[in-house]
XYZ file of C-alpha atoms in Angstrom:
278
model
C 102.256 93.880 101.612
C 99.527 91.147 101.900
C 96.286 92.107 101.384
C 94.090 89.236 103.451
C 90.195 91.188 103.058
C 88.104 90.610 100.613
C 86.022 92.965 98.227
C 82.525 92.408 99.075
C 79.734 92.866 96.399
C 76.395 92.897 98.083
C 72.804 93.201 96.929
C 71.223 94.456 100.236
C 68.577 91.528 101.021
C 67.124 91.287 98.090
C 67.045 88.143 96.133
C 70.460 87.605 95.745
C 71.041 87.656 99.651
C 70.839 84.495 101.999
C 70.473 84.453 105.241
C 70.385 81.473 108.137
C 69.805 81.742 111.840
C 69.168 79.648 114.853
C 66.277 79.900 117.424
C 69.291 81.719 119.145
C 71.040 84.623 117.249
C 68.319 86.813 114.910
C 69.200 89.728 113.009
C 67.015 92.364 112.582
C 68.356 93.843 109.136
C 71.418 93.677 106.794
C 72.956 97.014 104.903
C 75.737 97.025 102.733
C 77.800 100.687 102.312
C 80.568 101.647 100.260
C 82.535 104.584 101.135
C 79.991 105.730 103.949
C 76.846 105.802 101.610
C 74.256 102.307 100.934
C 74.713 100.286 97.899
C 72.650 97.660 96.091
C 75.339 97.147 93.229
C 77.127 93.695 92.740
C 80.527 94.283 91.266
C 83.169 96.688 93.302
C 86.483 98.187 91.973
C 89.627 96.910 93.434
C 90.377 98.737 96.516
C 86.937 99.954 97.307
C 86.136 100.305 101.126
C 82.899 98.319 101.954
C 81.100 97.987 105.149
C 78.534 95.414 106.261
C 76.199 95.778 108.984
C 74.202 93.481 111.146
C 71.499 95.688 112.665
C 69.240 95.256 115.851
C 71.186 91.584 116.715
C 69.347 89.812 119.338
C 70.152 86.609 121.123
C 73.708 86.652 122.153
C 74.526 85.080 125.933
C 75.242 88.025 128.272
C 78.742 87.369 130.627
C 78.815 90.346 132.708
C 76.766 92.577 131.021
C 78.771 91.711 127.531
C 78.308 89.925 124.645
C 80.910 88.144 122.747
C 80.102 87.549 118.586
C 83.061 86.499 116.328
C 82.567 85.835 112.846
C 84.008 83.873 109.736
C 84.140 85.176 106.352
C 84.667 82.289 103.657
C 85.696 83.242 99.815
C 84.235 80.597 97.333
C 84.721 80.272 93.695
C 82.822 79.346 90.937
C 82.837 76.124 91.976
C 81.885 76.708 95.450
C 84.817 75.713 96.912
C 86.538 77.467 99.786
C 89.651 79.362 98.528
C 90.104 81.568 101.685
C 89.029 81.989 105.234
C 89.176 84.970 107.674
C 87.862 85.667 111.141
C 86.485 88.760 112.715
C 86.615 89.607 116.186
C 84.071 92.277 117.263
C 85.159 92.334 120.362
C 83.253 92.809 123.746
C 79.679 94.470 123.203
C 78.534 96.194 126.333
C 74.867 95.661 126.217
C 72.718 98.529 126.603
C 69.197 99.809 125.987
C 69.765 100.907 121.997
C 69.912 98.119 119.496
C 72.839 96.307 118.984
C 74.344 96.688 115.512
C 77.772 94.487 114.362
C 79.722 96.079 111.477
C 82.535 94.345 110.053
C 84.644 96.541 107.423
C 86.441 95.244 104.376
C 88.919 96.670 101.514
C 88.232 95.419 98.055
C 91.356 93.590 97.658
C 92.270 90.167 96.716
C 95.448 87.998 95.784
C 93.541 87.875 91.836
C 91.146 90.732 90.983
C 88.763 89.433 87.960
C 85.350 89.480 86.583
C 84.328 85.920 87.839
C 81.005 85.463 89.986
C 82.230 84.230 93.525
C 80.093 83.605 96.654
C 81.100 85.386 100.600
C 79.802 83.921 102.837
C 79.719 85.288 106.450
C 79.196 83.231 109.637
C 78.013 85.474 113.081
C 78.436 82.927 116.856
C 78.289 83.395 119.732
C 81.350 82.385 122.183
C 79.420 82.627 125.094
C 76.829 80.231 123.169
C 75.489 78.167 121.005
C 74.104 81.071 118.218
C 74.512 81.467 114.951
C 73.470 83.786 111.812
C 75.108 82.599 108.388
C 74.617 85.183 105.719
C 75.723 84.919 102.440
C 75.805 86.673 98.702
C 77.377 86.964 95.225
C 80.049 89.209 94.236
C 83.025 89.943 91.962
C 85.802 92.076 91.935
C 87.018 94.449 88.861
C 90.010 96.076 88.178
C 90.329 100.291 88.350
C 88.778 100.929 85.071
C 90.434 104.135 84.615
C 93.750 102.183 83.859
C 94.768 101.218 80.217
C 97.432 98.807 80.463
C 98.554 96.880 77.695
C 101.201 94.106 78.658
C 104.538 93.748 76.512
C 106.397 90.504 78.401
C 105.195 91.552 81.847
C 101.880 90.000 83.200
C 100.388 90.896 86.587
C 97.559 89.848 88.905
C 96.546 93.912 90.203
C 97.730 97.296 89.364
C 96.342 99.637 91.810
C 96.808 103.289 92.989
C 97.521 103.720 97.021
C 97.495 106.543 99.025
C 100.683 106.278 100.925
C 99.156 109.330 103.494
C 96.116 108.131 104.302
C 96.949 104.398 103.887
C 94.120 103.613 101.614
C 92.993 102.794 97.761
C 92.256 105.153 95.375
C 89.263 104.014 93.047
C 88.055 107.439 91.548
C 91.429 108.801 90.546
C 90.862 111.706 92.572
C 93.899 112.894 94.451
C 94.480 115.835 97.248
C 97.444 118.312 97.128
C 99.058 116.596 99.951
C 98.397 113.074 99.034
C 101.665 110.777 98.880
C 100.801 108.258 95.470
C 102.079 104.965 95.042
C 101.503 102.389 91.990
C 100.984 99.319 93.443
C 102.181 96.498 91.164
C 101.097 92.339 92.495
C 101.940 89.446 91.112
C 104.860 90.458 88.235
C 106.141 87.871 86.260
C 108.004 88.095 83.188
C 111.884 89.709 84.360
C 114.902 87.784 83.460
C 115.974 86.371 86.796
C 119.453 86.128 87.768
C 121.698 83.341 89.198
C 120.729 84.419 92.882
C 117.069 85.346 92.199
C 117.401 88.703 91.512
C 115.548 90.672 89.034
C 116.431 94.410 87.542
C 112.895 96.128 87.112
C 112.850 99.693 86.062
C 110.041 102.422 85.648
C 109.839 105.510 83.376
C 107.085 108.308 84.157
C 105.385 111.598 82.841
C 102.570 113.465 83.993
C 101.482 115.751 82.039
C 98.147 118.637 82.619
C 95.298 119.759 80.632
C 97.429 122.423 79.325
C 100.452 120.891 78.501
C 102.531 121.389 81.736
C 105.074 118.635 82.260
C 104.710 117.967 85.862
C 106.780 114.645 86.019
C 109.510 113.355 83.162
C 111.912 110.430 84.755
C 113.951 108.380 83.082
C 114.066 105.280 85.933
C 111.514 105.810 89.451
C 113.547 102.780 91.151
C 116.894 103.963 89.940
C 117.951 103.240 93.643
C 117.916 99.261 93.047
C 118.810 100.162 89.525
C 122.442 97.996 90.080
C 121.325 95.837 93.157
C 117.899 94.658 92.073
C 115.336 93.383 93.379
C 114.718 89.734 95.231
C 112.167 88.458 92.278
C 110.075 86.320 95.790
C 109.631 90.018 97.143
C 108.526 91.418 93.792
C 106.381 88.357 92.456
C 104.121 89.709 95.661
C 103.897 93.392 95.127
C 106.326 96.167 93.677
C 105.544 99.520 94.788
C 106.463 102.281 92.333
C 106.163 106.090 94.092
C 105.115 109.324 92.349
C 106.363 112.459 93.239
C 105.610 115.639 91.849
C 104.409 119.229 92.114
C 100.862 119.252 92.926
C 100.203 123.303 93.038
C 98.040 124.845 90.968
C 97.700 122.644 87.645
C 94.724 122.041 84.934
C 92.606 119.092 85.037
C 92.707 116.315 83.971
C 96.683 115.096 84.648
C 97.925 112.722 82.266
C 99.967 109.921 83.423
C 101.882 107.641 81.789
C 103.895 104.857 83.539
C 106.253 102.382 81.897
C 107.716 99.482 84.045
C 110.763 97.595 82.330
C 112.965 95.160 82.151
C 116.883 96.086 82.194
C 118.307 93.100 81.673
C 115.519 92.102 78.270
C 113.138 93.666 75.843
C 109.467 93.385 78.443
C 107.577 95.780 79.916
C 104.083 96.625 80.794
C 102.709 100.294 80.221
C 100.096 101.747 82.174
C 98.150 105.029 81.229
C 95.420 107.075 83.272
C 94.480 110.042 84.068
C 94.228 112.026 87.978
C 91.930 114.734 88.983
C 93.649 116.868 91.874
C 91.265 118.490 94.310
């Protein structure tokens, strides 16, 4: 997996918002939403689902009663310089009598989640024309900080927790009876790699409830590759570990603990948090 969005951090046009246009391409207003409700914050967890939307857009050439916007998203760093670029198609906009609003939707994921102040910048044309509407504004990304992880030989870039039903990140540690859990481990480093580039990673888990109730003990979660390994290329990307266990009936809060080692030396990396099931 190869997360290409970005996490956007937005402070609704306010100061910290910038915003460009031609005599062509205006936008009436800019609102930034995480998980379906408006947000004025500046710092996002890894994961989080954040939507951006251009409202009452006027200007755009009509081709058969269509418009045609595309836009370009560009990551900066500190530095300003330009560490990744993404476009957006919107697609053909049948032009009608309501306002025309252009929403482009983003996950909170990036190949290094950290603290640093960053700059998105967004740029709205027109392919049927010559307008434009560059928007831009701060942001930074932080890691889930429900997790306590405390690194023993194994680094990482992102430890997140993914909802293998529903396909998405979970920021709030709050899980459903039915949901399918993954930890989501990117950029490992720190296995003892074999002759053909093979590493031996293992992972020990408990969950544990409010009253005491073991709900998960195992020894080794990827005891399936425990003698064939893993290609370290594939792994240096993203190791998912899955979590499987009763979810009927059991006390909040759920305790987990997850320990991802090293069979072939003395690393690891343990992580500890704790679920709410709904």
């Amino acid at each position: 997996m190869k997360h290409i969005l970005f996490l956007l951090t937005f402070c609704i046009l306010f100061a910290c918002d910038n915003a460009t246009e031609n005599s062509r391409l205006k936008v009436g207003k800019t609102t930034v939403s995480s998980n379906d409700k408006p947000v004025s914050k500046n710092e996002f967890t890894y994961g989080e689902a954040i939507n951006i939307s251009f409202k009452n857009v006027t200007g755009l050439t009509k081709f058969e009663g269509k418009v045609f916007p595309v836009a370009t998203i560009y990551l900066l760093n500190e530095k300003k310089d330009t560490v990744e670029i993404n476009n957006y198609n919107f697609g053909a906009q049948f032009i009608t009598d309501e306002p025309l609003n252009l929403d482009i939707n983003f996950l909170a994921v990036l190949t290094k989640a950290s603290s640093e102040k960053s700059e998105l910048k967004i740029k709205i044309e027109d392919t049927k024309g010559e307008g434009f509407f560059d928007y831009s504004m701060p942001f930074s990304i932080k890691p889930n900080d429900k997790f306590f992880v405390k690194p023993d030989g194994i680094s990482y870039s992102n430890i997140y927790l993914f909802n293998k039903t529903n396909g998405g990140v979970i920021t709030n540690n709050v899980i459903g009876p039915n949901d399918e859990l993954v930890i989501m481990y990117e950029g490992l480093t720190g296995f003892k790699l074999d002759n053909i580039g093979f590493i031996y990673p293992a992972a020990a888990a408990k969950i544990v409830d409010a009253d005491g109730t073991v709900l998960l003990d195992e020894n080794n979660l990827l005891k399936s590759n425990e003698v064939l390994g893993f290609k370290n290329a594939e792994i240096s990307i993203v190791l998912p570990v899955e979590i499987d266990f009763d979810k009927t009936s059991k006390k909040n809060p759920l305790k987990l603990s997850l320990e991802l080692f090293d069979l072939k030396s003395n690393n690891k990396l343990v992580l500890e948090t704790t679920l709410t099931l709904k």
